[in-house]
Coordinates of C-alpha atoms and ligand atoms in Angstrom, one line a residue:
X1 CA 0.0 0.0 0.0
X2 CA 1.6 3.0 -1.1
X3 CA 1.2 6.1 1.7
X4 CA -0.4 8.2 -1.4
X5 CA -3.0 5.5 -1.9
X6 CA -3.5 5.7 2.1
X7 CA -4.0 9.4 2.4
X8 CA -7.5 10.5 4.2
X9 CA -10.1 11.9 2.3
X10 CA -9.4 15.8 2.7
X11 CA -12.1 17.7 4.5
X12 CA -14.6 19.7 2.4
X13 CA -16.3 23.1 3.5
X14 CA -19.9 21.7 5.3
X15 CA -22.5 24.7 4.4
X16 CA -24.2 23.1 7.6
X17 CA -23.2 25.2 10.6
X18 CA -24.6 26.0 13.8
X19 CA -26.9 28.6 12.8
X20 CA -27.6 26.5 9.9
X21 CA -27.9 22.9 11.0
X22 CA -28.7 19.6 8.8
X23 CA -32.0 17.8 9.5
X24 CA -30.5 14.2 9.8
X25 CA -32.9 11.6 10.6
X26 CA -32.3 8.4 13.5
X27 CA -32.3 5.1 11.5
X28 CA -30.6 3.1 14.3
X29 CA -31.0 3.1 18.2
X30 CA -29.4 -0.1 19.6
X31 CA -28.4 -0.7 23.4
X32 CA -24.9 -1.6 23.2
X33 CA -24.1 -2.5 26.9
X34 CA -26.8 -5.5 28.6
X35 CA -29.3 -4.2 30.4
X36 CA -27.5 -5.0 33.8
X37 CA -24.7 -2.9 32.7
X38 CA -24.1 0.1 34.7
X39 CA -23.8 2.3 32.0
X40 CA -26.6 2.6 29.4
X41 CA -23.9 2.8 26.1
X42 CA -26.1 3.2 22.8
X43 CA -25.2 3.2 19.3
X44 CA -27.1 5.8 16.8
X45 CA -26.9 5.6 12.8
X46 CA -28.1 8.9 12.1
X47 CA -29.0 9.5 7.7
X48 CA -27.4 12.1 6.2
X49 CA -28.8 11.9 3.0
X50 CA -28.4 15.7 1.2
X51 CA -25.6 16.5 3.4
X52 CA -22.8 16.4 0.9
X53 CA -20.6 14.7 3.1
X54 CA -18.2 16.6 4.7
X55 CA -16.4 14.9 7.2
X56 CA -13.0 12.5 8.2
X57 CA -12.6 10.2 11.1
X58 CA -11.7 12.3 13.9
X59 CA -13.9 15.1 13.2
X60 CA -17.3 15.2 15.3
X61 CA -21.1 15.6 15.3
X62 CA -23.0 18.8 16.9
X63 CA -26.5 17.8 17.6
X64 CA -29.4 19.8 18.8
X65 CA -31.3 18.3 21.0
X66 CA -34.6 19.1 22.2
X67 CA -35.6 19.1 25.9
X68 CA -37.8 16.6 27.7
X69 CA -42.1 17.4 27.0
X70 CA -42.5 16.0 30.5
X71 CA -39.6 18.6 32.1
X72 CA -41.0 21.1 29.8
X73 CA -44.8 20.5 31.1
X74 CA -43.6 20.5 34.4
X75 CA -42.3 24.3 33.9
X76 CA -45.1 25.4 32.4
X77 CA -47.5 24.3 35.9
X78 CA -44.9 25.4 38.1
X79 CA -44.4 29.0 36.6
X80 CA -48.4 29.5 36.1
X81 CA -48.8 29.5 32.6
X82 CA -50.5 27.8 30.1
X83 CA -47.6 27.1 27.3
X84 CA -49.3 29.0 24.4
X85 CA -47.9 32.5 25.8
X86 CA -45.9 34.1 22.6
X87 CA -42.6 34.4 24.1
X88 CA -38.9 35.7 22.4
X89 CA -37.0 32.8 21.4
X90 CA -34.6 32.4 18.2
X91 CA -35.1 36.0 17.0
X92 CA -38.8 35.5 16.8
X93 CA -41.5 34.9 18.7
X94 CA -42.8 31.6 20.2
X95 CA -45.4 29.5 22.2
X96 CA -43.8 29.1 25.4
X97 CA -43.8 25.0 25.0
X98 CA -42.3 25.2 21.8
X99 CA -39.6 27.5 23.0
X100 CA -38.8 25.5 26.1
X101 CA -38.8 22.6 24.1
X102 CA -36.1 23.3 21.5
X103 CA -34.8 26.9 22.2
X104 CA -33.5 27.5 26.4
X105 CA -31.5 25.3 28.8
X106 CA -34.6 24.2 31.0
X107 CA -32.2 22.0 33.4
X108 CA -28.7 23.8 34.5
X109 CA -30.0 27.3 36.5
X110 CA -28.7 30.3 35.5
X111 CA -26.9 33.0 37.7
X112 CA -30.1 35.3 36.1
X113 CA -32.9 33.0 37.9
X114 CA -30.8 32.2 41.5
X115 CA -30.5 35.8 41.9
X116 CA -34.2 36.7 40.9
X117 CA -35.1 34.5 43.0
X118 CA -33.2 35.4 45.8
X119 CA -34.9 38.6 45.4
X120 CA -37.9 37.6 45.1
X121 CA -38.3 35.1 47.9
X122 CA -36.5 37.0 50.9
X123 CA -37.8 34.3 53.0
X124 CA -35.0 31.9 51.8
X125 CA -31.6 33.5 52.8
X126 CA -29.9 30.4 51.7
X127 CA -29.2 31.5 48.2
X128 CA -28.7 35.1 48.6
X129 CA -25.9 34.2 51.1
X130 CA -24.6 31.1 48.4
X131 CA -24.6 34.2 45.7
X132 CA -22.1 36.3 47.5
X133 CA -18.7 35.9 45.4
X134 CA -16.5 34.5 48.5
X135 CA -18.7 31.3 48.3
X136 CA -18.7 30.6 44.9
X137 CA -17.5 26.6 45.9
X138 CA -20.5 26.7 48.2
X139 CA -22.6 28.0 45.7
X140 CA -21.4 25.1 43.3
X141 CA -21.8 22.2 45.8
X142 CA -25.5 23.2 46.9
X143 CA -25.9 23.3 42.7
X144 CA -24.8 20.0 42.1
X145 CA -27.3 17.4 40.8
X146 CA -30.2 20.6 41.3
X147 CA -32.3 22.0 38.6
X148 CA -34.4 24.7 37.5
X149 CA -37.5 22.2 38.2
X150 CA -36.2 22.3 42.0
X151 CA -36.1 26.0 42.4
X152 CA -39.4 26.0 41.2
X153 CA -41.1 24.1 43.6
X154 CA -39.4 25.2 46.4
X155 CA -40.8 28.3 45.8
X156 CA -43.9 27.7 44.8
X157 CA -45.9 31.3 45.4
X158 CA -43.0 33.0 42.7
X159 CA -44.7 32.9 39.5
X160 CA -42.8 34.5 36.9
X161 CA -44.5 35.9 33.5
X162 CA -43.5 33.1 30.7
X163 CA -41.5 36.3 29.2
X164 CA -39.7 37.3 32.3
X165 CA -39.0 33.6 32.9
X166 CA -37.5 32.8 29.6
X167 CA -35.3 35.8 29.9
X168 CA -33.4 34.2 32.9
X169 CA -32.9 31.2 30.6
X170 CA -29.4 30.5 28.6
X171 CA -29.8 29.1 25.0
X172 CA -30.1 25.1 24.6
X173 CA -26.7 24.2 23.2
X174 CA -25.7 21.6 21.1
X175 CA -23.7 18.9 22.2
X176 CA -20.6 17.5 20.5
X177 CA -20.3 13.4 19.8
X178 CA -17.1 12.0 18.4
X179 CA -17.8 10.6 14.6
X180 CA -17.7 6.6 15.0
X181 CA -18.1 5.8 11.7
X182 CA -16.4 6.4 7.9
X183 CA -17.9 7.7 5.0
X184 CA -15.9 5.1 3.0
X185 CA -18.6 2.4 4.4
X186 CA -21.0 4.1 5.0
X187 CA -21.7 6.8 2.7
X188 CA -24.5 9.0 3.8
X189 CA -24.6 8.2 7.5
X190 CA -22.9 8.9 10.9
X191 CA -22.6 6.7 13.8
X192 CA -22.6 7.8 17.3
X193 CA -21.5 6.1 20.3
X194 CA -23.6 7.7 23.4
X195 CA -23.4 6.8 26.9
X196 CA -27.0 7.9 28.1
X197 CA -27.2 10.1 31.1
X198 CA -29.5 8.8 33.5
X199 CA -29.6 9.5 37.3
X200 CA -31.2 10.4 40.3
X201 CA -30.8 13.8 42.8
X202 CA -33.4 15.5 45.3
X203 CA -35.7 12.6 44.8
X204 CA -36.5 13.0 41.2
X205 CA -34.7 11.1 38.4
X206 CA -32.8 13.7 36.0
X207 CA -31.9 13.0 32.0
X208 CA -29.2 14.1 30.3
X209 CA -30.7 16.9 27.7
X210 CA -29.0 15.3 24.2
X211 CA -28.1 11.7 25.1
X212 CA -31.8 11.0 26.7
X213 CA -33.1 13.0 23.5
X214 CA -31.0 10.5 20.9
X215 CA -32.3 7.4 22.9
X216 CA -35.7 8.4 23.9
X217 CA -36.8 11.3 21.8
X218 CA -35.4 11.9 18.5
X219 CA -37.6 9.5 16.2
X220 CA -40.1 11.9 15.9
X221 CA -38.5 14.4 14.2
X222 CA -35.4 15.9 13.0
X223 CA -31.8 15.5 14.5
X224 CA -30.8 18.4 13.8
X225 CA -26.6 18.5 13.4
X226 CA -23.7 19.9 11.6
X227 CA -19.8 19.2 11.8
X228 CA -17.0 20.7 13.9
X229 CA -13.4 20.0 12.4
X230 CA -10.7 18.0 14.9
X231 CA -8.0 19.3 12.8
X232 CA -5.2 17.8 15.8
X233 CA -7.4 14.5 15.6
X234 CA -7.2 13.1 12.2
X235 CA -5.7 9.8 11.2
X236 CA -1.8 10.1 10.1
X237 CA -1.2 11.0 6.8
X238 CA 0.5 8.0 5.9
X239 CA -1.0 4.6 6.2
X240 CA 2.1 3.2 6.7
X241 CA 2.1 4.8 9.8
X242 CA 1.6 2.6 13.1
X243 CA -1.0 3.9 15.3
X244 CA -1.9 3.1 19.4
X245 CA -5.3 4.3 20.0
X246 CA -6.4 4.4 24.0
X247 CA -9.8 5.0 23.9
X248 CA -12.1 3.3 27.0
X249 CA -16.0 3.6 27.1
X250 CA -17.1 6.2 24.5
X251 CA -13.6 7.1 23.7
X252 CA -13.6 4.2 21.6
X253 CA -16.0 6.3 19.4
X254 CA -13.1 7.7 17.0
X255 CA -11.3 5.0 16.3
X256 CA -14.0 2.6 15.3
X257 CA -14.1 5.5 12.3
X258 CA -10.5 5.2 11.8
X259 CA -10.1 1.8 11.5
X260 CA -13.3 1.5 8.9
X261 CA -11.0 4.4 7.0
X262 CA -8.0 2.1 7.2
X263 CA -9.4 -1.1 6.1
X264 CA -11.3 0.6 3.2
X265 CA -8.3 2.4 1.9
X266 CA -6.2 -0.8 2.4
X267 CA -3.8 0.9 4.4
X268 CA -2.2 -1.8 6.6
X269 CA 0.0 -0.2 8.8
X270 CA -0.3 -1.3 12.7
X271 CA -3.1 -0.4 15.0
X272 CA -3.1 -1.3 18.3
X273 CA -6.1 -0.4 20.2
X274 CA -7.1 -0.1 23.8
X275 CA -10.5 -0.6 24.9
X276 CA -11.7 -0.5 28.8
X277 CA -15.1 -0.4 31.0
X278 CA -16.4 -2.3 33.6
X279 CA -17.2 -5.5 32.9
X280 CA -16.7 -7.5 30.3
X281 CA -20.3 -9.9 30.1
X282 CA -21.9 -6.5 30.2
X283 CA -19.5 -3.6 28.4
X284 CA -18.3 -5.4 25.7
X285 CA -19.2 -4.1 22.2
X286 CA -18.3 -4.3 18.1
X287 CA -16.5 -7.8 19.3
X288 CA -17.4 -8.8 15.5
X289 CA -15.8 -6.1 13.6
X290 CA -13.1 -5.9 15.9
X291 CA -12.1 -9.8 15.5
X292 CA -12.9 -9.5 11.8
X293 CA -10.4 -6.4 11.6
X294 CA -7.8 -8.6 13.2
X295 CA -8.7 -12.1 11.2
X296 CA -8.1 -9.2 8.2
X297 CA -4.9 -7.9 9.2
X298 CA -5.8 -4.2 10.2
X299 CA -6.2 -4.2 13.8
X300 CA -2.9 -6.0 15.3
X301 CA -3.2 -5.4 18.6
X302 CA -6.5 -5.4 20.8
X303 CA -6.4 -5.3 25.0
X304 CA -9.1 -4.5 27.0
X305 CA -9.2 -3.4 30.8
X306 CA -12.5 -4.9 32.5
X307 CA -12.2 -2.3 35.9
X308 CA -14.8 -4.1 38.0
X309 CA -14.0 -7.9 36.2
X310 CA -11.1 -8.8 39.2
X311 CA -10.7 -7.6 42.6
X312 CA -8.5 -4.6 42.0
X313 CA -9.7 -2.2 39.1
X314 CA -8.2 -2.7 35.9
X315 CA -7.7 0.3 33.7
X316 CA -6.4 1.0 30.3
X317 CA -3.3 2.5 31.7
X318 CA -2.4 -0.9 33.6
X319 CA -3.1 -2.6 30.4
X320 CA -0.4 0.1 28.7
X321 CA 2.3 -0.8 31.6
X322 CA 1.8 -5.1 31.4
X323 CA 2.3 -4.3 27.1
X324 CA 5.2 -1.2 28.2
X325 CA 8.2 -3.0 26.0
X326 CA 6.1 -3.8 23.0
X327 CA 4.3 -0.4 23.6
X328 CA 7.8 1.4 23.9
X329 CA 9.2 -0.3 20.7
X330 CA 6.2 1.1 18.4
X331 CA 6.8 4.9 19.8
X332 CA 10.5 4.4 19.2
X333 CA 9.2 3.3 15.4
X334 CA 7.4 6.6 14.9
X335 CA 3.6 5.6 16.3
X336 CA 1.3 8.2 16.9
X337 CA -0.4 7.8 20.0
X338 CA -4.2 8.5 20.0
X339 CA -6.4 9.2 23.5
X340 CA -9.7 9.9 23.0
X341 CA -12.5 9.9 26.4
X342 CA -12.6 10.8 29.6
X343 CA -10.7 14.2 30.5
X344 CA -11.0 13.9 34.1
X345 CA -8.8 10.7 35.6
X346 CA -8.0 8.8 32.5
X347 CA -6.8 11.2 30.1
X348 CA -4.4 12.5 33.0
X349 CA -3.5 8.2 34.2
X350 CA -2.4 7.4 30.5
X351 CA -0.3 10.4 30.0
X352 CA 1.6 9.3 33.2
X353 CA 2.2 5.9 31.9
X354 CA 2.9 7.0 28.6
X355 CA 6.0 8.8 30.4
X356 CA 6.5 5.9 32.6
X357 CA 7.1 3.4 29.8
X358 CA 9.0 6.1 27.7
X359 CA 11.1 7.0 31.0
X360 CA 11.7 2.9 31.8
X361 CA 12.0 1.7 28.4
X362 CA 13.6 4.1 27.0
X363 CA 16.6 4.3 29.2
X364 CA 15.1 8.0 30.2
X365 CA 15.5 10.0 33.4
X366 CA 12.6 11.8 34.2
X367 CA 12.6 15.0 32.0
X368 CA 14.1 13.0 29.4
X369 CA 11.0 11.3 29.5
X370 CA 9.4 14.1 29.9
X371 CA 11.2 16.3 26.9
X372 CA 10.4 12.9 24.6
X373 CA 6.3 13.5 25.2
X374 CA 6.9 17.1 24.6
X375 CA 8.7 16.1 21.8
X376 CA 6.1 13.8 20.7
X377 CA 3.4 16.6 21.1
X378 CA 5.3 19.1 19.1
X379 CA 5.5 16.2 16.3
X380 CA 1.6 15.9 16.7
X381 CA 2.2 12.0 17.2
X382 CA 0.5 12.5 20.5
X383 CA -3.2 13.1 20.0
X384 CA -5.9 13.7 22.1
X385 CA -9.9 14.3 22.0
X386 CA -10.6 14.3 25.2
X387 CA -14.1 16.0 27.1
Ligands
LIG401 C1 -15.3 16.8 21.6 C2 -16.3 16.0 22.4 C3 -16.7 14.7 21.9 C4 -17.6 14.0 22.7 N1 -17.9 12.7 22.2 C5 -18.8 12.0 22.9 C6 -19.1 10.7 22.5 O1 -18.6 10.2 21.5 N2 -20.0 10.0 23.3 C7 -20.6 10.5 24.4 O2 -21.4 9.8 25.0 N3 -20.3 11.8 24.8 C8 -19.5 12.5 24.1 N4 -19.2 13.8 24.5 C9 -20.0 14.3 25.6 C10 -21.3 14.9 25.1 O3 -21.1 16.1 24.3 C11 -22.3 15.3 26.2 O4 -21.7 16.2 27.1 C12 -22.9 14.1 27.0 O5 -23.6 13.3 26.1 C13 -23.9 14.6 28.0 O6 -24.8 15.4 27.4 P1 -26.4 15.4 27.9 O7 -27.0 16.6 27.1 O8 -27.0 14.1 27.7 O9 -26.3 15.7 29.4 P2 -26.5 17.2 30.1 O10 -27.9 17.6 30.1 O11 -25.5 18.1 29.5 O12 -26.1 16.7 31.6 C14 -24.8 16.4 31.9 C15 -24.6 17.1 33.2 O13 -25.4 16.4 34.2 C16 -24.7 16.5 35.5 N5 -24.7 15.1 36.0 C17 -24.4 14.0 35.4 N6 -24.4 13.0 36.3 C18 -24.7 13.5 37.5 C19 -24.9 12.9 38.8 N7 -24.8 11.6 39.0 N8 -25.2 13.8 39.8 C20 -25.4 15.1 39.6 N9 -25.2 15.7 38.4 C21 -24.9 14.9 37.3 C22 -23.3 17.1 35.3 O14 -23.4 18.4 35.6 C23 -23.1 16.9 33.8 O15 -22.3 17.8 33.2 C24 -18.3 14.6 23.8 C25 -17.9 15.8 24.2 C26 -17.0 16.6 23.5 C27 -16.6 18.0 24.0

């Protein structure tokens, strides 16, 4: 395979943009972890049929959601109104249900409606005192896991005019999901890998605005999306080029797309791709694709880290140390090194035992080690997509 031959399709200009998104429509809304699983991982196809295709692995989805009717109705009763009040929304004016339904955050408060309601409800010094700037960590601890819904019915006698209330909303933002699929296969489409948010605080269960939308809500209408470029994320230019891709739970979202891209450009250099979640009987997904990509020579490498499988939790990052000569050969080789997922803990674990190995099997002191990541970073062989 020739590296010209390998080359990723080059990105073209999308006339689909956040002011202007593309009506996509679901075609595919499969539960990828068992039902006992912990986490409720889905997998979306969503038809882009029109678009004009304009993205590369690497790149990802925006998609608007739209808010929960029953969260929405909710509102409505608690503020007093009857949801057909014309109110501002998208430089136009709307029916309050429609414009809580696609157009204002109706979950995360706002500075705006704390403090109106601090003022308007005396009676409850809590907040007033949680809104002075010293106790902004305060202010953010009370706030965790609590909704507008909450505020409302805690203060039930403040009933706000629908256009008052909407005017201590923020917009409803898109969210951002990590292409898993390549328009090499499958021309007109994107897959999405979602891990739906589902939980429970102050007694009531809460849903994630977009992810709850994709699994629960989105059949009925529009998805409305467009792309955003990962211009640091894109597959090497070469396909020669050997790649180690750590990308646990979701993270494994963006190289799913890359290695459909490999295999249909025939570009056979080595992958090597590291997979983790929380049990294997339960988390496990794309164990057909992935097996056929080995039994087809274009992914060489596959480990997974099952956390909760064993006694002691098992992450990627262990699985990086137990591989750390074989990992430390491909680097020395000229591997790019792919981390796509969690920004929190893992991004932060596998950058310290990507040091480690380079430090321990690479003869390294510690800012050698260090100066070889920076190194590897200024190359852009070290790539990250991390949220
Ligand atoms: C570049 C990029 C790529 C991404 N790719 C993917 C992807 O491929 N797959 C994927 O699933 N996600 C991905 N995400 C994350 C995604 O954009 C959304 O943030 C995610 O789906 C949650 O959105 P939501 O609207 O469902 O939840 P939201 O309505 O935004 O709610 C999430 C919020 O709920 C709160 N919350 C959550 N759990 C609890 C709890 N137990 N207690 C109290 N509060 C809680 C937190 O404040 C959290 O921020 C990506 C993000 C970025 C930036």
């Amino acid at each position: 395979m020739s590296d010209t031959a390998a080359a990723p399709a080059k990105p073209v200009s999308s006339s689909y943009t956040r002011s202007n998104p593309f009506p996509g429509k679901l075609l595919v809304n499969r539960r990828l972890s068992t039902p006992d699983s912990e986490k409720e991982t889905r997998h979306f196809e969503i038809d882009l049929t029109g678009w004009g295709l304009t993205f590369e692995p690497g790149d990802s989805i925006a998609v608007y959601p739209k808010n929960d009717p029953e969260l929405v109705e909710q509102i409505i009763h608690a503020i007093g109104a009857t949801g057909d009040e014309l109110v501002p929304a998208a430089k136009t004016d709307k029916p309050l249900r429609d414009a809580l339904s696609r157009d204002y955050s109706i979950t995360q408060p706002t500075p705006k409606l704390l403090k109106a309601i601090a003022q308007a409800a005396p009676s409850a010094p809590l907040l007033a005192h949680l809104l002075e700037p010293a106790r902004k960590q305060d202010l953010e601890n009370y706030l965790w896991g609590m909704e507008v819904i909450d505020f409302l019915l805690d203060h039930r006698s403040l009933k706000f005019p629908p256009e008052q209330f909407v005017g201590l909303l923020s917009k409803l933002q898109p969210r951002l999901y990590s292409i898993a699929s390549s328009l090499r296969v499958f021309p007109d489409q994107v897959h999405l890998i979602v891990d739906v948010v589902r939980y429970e605080s102050h007694g009531r269960v809460r849903k994630g605005v977009c992810s709850t939308f994709l699994a629960e809500r989105a059949t009925d209408g529009p998805v409305p999306v467009y792309p955003t470029t990962a211009k640091h994320f894109h597959l090497p230019e070469a396909g020669d080029t050997p790649m180690i891709m750590v990308g646990p739970g979701t993270g494994i979202a963006p190289f799913r797309a890359f290695l459909q891209e490999r295999r249909a450009l025939g570009a056979k250099g080595r992958t090597w791709l590291f997979f983790g979640a929380q049990r294997e009987r339960c988390d496990s997904y794309y164990n057909a694709e992935f097996e056929q990509l080995q039994q087809d020579g274009f992914l060489t490498h596959f480990d997974c880290a099952w956390s909760r499988d064993q006694e002691h939790k098992v992450y990627v990052q262990h699985k990086m140390l137990d591989r750390a000569a074989e990992l430390w050969k491909w680097l020395d080789e000229g591997a790019y090194f792919y981390v796509c997922g969690d920004a929190k803990r893992m991004a932060k674990d596998v950058d310290a035992a990507l040091r480690k190995i380079v430090q321990d099997q690479g003869g390294r002191s510690v800012e050698q080690a260090q100066d070889y990541v920076e190194q590897m970073k200024s190359e852009k062989r070290y790539r990250r997509d991390v949220y």
